[in-house]
Coordinates of C-alpha atoms in Angstrom, one line a residue:
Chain A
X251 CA 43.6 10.5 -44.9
X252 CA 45.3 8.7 -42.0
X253 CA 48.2 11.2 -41.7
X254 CA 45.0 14.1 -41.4
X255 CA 43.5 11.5 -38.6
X256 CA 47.1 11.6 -37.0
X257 CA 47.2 15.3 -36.7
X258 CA 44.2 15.6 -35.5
X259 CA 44.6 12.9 -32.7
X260 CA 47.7 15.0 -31.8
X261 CA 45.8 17.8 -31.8
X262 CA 43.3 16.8 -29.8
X263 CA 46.3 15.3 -27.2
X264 CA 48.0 18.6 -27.0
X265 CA 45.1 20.5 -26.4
X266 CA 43.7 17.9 -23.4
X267 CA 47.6 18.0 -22.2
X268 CA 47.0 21.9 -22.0
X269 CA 44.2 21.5 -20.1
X270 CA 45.8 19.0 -17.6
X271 CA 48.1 21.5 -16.9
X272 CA 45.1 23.6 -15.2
X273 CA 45.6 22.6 -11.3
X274 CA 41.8 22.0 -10.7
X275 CA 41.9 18.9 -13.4
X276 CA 45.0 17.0 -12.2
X277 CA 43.4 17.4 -8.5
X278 CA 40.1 16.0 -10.0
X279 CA 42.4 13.2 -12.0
X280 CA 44.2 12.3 -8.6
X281 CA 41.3 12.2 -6.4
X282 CA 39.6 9.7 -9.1
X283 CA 42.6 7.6 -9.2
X284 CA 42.6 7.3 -5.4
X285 CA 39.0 6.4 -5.6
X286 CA 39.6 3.9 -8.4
X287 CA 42.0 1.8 -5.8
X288 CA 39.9 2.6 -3.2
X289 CA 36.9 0.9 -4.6
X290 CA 39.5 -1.7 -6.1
X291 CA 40.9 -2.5 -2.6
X292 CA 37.0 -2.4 -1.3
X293 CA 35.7 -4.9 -3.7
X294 CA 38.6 -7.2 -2.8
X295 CA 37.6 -7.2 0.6
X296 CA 34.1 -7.3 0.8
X297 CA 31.6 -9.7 0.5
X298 CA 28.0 -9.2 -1.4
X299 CA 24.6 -11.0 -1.0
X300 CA 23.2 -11.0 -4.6
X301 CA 19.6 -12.2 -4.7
X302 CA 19.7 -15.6 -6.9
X303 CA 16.0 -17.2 -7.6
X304 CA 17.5 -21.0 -7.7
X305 CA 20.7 -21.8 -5.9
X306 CA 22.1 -24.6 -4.9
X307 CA 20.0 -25.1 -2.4
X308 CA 17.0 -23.1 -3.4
X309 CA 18.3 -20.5 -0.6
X310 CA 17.0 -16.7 -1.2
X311 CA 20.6 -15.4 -1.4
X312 CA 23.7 -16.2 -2.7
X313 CA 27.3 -15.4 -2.0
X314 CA 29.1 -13.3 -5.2
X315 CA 32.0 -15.7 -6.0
X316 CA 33.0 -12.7 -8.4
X317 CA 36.5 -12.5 -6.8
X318 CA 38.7 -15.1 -4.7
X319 CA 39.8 -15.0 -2.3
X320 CA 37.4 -12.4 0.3
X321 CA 37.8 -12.0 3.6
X322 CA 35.0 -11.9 6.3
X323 CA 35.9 -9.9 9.0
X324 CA 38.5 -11.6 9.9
X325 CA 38.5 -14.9 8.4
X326 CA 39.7 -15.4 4.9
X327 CA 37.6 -17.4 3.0
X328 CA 38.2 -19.3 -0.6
X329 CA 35.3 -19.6 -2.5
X330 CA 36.8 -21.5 -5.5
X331 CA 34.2 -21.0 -8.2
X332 CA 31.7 -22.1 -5.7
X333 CA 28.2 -21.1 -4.6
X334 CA 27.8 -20.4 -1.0
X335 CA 24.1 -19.8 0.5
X336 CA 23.7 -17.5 3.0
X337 CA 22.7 -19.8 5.7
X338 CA 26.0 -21.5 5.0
X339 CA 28.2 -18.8 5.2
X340 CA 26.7 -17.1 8.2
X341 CA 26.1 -19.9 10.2
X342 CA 30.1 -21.5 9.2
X343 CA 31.4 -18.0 9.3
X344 CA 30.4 -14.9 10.7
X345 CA 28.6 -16.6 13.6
X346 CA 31.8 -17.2 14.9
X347 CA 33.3 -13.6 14.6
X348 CA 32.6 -13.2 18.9
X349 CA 33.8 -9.9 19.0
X350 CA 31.4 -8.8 16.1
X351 CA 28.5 -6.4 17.2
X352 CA 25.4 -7.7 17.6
X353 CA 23.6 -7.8 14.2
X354 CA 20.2 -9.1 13.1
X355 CA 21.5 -11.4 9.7
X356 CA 19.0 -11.3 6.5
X357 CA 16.5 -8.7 8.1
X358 CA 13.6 -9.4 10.1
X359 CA 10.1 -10.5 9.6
X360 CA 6.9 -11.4 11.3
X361 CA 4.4 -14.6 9.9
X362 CA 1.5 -14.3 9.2
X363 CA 1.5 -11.4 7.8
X364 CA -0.7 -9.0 8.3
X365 CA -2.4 -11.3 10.8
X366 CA -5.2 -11.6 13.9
X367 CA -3.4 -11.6 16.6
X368 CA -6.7 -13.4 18.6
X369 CA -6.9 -16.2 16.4
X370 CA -3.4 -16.5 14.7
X371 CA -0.2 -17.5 16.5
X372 CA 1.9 -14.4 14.9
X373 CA 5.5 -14.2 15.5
X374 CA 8.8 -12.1 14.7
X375 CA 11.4 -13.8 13.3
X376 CA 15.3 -12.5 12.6
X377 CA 18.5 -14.7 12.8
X378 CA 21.2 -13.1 15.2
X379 CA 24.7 -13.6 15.0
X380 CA 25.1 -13.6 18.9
X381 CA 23.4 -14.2 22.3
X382 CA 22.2 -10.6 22.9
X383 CA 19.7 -8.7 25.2
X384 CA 17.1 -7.9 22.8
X385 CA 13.7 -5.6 22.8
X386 CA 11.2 -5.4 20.2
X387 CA 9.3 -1.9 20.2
X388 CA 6.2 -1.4 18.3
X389 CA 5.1 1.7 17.1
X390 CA 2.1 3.1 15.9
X391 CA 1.7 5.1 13.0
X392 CA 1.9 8.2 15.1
X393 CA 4.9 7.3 16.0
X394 CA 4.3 6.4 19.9
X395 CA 5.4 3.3 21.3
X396 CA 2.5 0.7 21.8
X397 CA 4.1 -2.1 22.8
X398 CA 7.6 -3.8 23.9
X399 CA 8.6 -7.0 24.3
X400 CA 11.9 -7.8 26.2
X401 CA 13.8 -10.8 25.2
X402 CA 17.0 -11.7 27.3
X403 CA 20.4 -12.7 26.2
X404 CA 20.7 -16.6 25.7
X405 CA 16.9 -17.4 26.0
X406 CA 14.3 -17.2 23.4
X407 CA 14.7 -14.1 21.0
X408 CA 18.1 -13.2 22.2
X409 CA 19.9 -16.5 21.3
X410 CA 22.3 -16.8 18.6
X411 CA 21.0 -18.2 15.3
X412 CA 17.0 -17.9 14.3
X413 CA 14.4 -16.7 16.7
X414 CA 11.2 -16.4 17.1
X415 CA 9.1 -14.3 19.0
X416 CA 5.1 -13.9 19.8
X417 CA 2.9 -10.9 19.6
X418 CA -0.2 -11.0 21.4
X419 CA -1.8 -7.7 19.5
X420 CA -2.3 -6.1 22.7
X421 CA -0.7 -2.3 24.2
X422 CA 0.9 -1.8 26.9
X423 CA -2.2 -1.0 28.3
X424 CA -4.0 -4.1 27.4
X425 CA -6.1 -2.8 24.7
X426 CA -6.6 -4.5 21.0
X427 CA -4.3 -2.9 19.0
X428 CA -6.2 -1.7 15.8
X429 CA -6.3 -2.7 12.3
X430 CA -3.1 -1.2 10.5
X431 CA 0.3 -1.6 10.1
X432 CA 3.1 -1.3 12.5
X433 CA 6.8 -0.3 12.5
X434 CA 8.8 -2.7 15.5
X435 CA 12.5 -2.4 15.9
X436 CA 14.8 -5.3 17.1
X437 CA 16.4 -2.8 20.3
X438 CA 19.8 -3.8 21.5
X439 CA 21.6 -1.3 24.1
X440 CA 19.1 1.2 23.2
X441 CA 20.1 1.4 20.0
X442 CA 18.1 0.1 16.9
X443 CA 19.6 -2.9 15.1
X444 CA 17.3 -3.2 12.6
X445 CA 13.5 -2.3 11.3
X446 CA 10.5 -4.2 10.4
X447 CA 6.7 -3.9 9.8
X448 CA 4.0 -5.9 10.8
X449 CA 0.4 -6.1 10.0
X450 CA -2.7 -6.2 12.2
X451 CA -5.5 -7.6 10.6
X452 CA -8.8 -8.7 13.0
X453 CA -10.9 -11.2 11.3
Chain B
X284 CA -7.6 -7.2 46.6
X285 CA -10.0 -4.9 46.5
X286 CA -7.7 -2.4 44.7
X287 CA -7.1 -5.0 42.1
X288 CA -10.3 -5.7 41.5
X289 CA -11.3 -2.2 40.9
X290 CA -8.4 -2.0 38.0
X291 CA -9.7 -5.6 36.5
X292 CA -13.5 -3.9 36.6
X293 CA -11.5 -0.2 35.1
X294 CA -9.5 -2.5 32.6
X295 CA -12.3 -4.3 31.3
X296 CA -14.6 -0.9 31.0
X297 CA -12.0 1.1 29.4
X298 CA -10.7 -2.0 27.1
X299 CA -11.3 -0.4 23.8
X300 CA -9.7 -0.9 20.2
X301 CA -9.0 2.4 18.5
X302 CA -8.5 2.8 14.9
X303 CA -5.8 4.2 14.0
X304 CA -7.0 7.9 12.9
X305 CA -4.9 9.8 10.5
X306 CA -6.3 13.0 11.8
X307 CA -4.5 12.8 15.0
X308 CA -1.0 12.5 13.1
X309 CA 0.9 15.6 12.2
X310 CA -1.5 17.3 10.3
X311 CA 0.0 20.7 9.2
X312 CA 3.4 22.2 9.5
X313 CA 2.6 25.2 11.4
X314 CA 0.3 22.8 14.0
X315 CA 3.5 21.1 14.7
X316 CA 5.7 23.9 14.9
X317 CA 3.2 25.4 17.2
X318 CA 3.5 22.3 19.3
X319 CA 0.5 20.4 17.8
X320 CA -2.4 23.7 18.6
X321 CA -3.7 23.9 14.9
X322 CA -6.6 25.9 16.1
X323 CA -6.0 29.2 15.3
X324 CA -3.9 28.3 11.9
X325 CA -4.7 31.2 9.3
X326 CA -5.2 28.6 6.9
X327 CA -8.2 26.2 5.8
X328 CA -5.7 23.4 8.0
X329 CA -7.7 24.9 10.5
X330 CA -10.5 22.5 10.0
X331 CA -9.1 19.5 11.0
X332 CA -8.7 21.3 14.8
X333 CA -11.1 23.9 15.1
X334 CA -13.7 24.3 12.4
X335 CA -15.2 27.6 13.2
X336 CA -12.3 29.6 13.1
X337 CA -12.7 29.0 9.1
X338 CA -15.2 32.1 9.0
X339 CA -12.1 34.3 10.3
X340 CA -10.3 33.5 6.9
X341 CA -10.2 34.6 3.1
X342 CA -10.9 31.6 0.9
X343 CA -7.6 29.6 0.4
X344 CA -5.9 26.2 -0.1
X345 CA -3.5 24.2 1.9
X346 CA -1.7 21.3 0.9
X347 CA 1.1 19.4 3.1
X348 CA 2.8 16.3 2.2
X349 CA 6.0 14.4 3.7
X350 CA 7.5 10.8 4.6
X351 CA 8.1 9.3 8.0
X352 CA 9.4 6.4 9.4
X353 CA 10.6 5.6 5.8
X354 CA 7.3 3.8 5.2
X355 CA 4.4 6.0 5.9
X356 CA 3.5 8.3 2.9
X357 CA 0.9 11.6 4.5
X358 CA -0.6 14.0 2.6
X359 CA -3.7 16.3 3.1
X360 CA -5.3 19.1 1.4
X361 CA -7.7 21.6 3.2
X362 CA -9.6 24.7 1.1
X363 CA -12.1 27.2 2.4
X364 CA -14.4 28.8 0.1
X365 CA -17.2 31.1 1.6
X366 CA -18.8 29.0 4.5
X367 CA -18.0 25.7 3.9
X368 CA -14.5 23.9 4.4
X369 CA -13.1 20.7 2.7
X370 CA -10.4 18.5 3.9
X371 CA -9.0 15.4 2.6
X372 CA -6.6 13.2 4.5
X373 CA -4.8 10.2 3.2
X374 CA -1.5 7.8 4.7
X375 CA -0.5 4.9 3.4
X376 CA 1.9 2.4 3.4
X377 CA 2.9 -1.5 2.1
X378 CA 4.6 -4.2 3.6
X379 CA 5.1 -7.9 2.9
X380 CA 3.0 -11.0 2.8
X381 CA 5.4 -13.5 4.9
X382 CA 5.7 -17.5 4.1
X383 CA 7.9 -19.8 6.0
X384 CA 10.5 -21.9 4.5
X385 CA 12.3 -25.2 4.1
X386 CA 14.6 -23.9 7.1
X387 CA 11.5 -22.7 9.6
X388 CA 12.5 -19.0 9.0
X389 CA 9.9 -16.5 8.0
X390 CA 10.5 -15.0 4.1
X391 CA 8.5 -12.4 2.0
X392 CA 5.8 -13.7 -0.5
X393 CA 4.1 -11.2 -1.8
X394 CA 3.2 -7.6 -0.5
X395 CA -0.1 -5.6 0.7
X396 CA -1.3 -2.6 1.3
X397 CA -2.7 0.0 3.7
X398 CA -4.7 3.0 3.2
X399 CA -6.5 5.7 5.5
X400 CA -8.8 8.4 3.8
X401 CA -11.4 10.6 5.6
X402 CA -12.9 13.5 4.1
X403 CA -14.0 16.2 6.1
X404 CA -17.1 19.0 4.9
X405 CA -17.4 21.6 7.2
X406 CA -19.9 24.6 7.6
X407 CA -18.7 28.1 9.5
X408 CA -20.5 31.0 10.6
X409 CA -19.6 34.1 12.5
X410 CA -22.2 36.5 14.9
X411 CA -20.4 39.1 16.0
X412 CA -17.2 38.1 17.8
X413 CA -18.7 34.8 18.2
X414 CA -17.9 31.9 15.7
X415 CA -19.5 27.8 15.0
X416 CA -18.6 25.2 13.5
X417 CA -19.5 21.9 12.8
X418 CA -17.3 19.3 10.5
X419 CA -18.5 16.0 9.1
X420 CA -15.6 13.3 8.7
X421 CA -16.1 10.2 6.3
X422 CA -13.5 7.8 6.6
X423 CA -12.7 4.7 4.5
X424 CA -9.7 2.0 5.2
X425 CA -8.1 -0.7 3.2
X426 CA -6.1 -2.9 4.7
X427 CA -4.7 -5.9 2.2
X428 CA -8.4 -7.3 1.3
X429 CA -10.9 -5.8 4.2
X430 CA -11.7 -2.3 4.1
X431 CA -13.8 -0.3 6.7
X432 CA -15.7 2.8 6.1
X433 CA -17.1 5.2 9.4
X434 CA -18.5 8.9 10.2
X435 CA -18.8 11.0 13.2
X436 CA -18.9 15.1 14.0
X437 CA -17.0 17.6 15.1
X438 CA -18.2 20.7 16.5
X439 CA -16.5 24.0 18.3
X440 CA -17.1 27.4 18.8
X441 CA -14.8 30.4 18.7
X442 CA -15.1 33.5 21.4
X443 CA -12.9 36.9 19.2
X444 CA -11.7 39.3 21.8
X445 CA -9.5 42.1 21.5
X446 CA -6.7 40.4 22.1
X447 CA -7.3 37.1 23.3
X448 CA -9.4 34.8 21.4
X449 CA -10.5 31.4 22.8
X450 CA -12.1 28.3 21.3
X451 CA -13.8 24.9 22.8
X452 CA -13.7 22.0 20.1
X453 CA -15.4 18.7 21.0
X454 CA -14.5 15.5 18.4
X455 CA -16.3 13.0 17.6
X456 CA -19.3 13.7 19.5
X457 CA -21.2 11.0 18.0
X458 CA -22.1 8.1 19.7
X459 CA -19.4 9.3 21.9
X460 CA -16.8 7.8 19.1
X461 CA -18.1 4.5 20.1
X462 CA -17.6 1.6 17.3
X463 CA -17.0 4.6 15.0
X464 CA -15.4 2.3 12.6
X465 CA -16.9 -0.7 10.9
X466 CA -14.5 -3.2 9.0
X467 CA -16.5 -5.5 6.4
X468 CA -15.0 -8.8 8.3
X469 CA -18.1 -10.2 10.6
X470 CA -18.4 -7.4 13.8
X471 CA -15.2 -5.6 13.6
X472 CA -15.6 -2.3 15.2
X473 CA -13.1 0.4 15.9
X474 CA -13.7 3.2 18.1
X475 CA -12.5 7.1 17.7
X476 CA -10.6 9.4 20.3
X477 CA -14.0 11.4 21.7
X478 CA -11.7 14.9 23.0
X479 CA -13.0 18.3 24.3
X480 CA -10.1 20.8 24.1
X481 CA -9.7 24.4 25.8
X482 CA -7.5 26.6 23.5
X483 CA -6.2 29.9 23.7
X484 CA -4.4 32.9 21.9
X485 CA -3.1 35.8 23.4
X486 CA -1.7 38.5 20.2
X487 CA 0.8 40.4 21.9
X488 CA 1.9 41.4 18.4
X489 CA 4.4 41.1 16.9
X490 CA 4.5 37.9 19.9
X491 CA 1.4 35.4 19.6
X492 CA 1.2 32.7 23.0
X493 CA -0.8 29.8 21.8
X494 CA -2.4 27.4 24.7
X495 CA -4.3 24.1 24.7
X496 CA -5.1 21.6 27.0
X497 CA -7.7 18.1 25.7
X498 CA -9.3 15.8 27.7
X499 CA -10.3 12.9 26.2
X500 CA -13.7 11.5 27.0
X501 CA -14.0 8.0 26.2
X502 CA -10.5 6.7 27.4
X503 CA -8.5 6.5 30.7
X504 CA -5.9 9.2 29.6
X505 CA -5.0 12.1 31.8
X506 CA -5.6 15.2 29.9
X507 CA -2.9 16.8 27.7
X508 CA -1.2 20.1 27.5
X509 CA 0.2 22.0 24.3
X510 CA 1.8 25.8 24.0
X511 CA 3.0 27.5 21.7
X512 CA 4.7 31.2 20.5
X513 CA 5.2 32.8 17.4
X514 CA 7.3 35.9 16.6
X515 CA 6.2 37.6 13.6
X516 CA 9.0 39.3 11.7
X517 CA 7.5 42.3 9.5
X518 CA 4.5 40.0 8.7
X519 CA 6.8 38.3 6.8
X520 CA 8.6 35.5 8.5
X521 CA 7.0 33.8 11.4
X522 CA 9.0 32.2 14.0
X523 CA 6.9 29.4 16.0
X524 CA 8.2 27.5 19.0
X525 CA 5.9 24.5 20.4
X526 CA 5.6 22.0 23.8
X527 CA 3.7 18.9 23.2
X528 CA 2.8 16.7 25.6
X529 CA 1.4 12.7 24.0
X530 CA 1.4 9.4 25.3
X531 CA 3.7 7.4 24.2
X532 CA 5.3 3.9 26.1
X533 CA 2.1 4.1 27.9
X534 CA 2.8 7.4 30.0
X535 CA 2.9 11.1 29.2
X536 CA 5.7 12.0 27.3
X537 CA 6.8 16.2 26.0
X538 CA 8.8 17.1 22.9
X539 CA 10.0 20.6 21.4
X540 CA 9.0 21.6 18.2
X541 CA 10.1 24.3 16.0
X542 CA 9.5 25.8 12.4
X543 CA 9.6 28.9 10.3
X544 CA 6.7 30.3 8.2
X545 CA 7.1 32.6 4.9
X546 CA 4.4 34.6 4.2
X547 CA 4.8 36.1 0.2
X548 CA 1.4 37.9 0.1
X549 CA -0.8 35.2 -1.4
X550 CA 1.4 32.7 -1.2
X551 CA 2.8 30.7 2.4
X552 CA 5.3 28.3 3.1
X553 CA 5.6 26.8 6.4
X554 CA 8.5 24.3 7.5
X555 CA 8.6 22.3 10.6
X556 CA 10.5 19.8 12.8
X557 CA 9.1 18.1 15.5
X558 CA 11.7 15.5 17.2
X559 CA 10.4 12.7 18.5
X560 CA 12.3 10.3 20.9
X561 CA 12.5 6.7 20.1
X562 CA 15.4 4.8 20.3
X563 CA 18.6 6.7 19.2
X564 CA 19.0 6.7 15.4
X565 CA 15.7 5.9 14.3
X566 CA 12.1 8.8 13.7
X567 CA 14.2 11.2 15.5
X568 CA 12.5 14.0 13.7
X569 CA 9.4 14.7 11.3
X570 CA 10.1 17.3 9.0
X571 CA 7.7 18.6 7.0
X572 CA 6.3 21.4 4.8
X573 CA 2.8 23.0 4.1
X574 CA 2.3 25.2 1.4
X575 CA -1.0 27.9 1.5
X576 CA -2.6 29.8 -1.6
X577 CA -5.3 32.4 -1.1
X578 CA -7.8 32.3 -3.7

């Protein structure tokens, strides 16, 4: 029985071994090793925000402490077994990376939601990790731009850390927007750091 | 002073809060390939621009449906059958209830929704080489826990010539679109884009030009132009090319648009793009497709 199960685990050897020797497999078997290390290498330097529904500090996100040490741009960081909130890590971290572009940190979202803009005090909020010129455009669902709102470097909605920003509900013309949802992007150097959506909603 | 006072008295006539009306987004490939003139579309798509050019056709179907902005879902359906049309348009799209937490930053709690529907019946007649039509539009709205319901007409007229045929297409003649729109929350009222378009088609076959021009009636807006060509390729493959003109960042803006139809007897297939400038990266183009079944 077991010498049978030898010969045919021989068998089966030789006849893969035959089929390595076609050129097309040991290209495939190369390129998958290179991608092996490559994601190896990656996930040694590289950082992940897991959601985690009670951390330490009841914080929505959570650092992966699943390998030590990672590296943060260019900062090497030692997590030793320990759970780092988000808040933490940005604000001890990549805050400080001065020659990082300008990014908006844990995306971006308005309160209330969907509001009325005439009786609510609605704002945008997003948490930069620089002083940056900043411009929100709004857009309807047809895809034209209603509204902007221009935010300089260093003053409210372009400072480092969490801003806040109001919407009055009103065009660039000075009409009511309507009832509906909106797409705004966070504008920096006319290029779009990152999308959100708010909601109109007259009462 | 006395200039500024005439634009606070202008601002405050003209101050208006529009609903936002599906049937002015992208409603069929070939209308956006043809830089937004859907008027003379060989298909029952042809109601939501120009209801009597419906008694030129055969009784068919028309169905498009696409994606944009990553959040918006579109679809509509259109069918013909002997004088009367039917459309049905729908968008929708969700987005996050927002709470603020132990840090003062805002955080998602929950999610909503938001959904546009109208319905459109039409009736179509042809005289000779002259064609009506008159469209009725239902339209409903839920928006997290309001909704809003609304009607109003559309009516238009169709001149066939040898070569040229030309149509006039008033919207939402009723009331003016005036407070159009009720939303069930206390007086909340929305009102419609009231338009009266000019469009033309010159067949210079296998070359069709296309040409449209809308004023709108009960808003400050200068009017718009549109043009279009198509190249017909043994009947087979049309080639469209489109201008549009919109407003968008409060002044006129243009944009190309292209697309390709595929005409298998019964059976259509249109495809088209239609770039449109925001900021670079982000809604740089709508693609879409249509697809068209005679019955």
């Amino acid at each position: 029985m077991l010498r049978l199960f030898t010969i045919d685990i021989r068998l089966c050897y030789s006849k893969l071994m035959k089929v390595y020797r076609n050129d097309y497999l040991r290209v495939f078997h190369t390129v998958a090793v290179v991608m092996l290390f490559t994601w190896l290498f990656a996930l040694n330097n590289s950082y992940t925000f897991t959601p985690v529904a009670n951390s330490i500090s009841a914080n929505r996100y959570a650092i992966s402490t699943a390998k030590t040490p990672s590296i943060i741009g260019s900062l090497r960081v030692t997590f030793n077994n320990y759970v780092l909130t988000e808040t933490n890590i940005l604000s001890e971290f990549a805050e400080e990376l001065t020659d990082a572009e300008v990014t908006v940190i844990g995306g971006t979202y308005p309160n209330p939601n969907p509001a009325d803009p005439d009786k609510d005090t609605v704002q945008i909020g997003y948490r930069l990790n620089k002083d940056a010129n900043i411009e929100i455009c709004i857009y309807n669902m047809n895809v034209q731009l209603v509204k902007r709102i221009p935010c300089l470097s260093s003053f409210p909605g372009g400072q480092r850390g969490y801003n806040k920003v109001n919407f009055n509900g009103l065009d660039l013309a000075g009409n009511k927007l309507g009832n509906g949802i909106y797409v705004y992007l966070l504008v920096h150097n006319n290029k779009a750091i990152v999308k959100g959506k708010i909601g109109v909603k007259r009462r | 002073m006395r200039f500024s006072c005439i634009l606070i008295i202008l601002s405050v006539v003209f101050s208006a809060t529009f609903y936002n009306d599906p049937i002015l987004i992208h409603k069929n490939s070939k209308t956006v390939a043809l830089g937004n003139i859907g008027e003379f579309n060989e298909d029952a798509s042809a109601i939501f621009d120009n209801p009597s050019y419906l008694s030129t056709q055969e009784n068919n179907i028309t169905i498009t449906h696409y994606r944009f902005m990553s959040d918006f879902t579109y679809s509509n359906l259109a069918a013909k059958y002997g004088p009367f049309g039917f459309g049905l348009v729908m968008i929708g799209a969700s987005d996050y209830n927002t709470a603020v937490d132990a840090y003062g930053e805002f955080i998602p709690a929950g999610s909503y929704s938001y959904n546009n529907a109208v319905y459109l019946l039409s009736h179509s007649s042809q005289r000779n080489n002259l064609c009506f039509g008159v469209t009725g539009k239902l339209y409903t709205s839920n928006l997290d826990n309001i909704s809003a319901s609304g009607f109003n007409i559309d009516a238009s007229t169709t001149i066939l010539l040898k070569e040229l045929t030309i149509s006039a297409i008033i919207t939402n003649l009723f009331n003016n679109g005036k407070n159009s729109i009720k939303w069930n929350n206390g007086d909340n009222t929305e009102d419609l884009h009231s338009t009266l378009a000019l469009a033309g088609m010159y067949n210079l076959n296998p070359v069709k030009l296309y040409a449209k021009t809308t004023a709108f009636l009960n808003a400050p807006i200068d009017p718009l132009i549109n043009l279009g060509a198509s190249y017909s390729i043994e009947s087979l493959v049309d080639l469209m090319l489109g201008y549009t003109q919109y407003y968008s960042d409060n002044k006129k803006q243009s944009a190309m648009s292209y697309g390709v139809a595929i005409n298998l007897g019964n059976l259509g297939v249109t495809y088209s793009a239609n770039p449109v400038k925001t900021v670079d990266g982000y809604y740089e183009g709508i693609q879409q497709l249509s697809f068209r079944v005679k019955i």
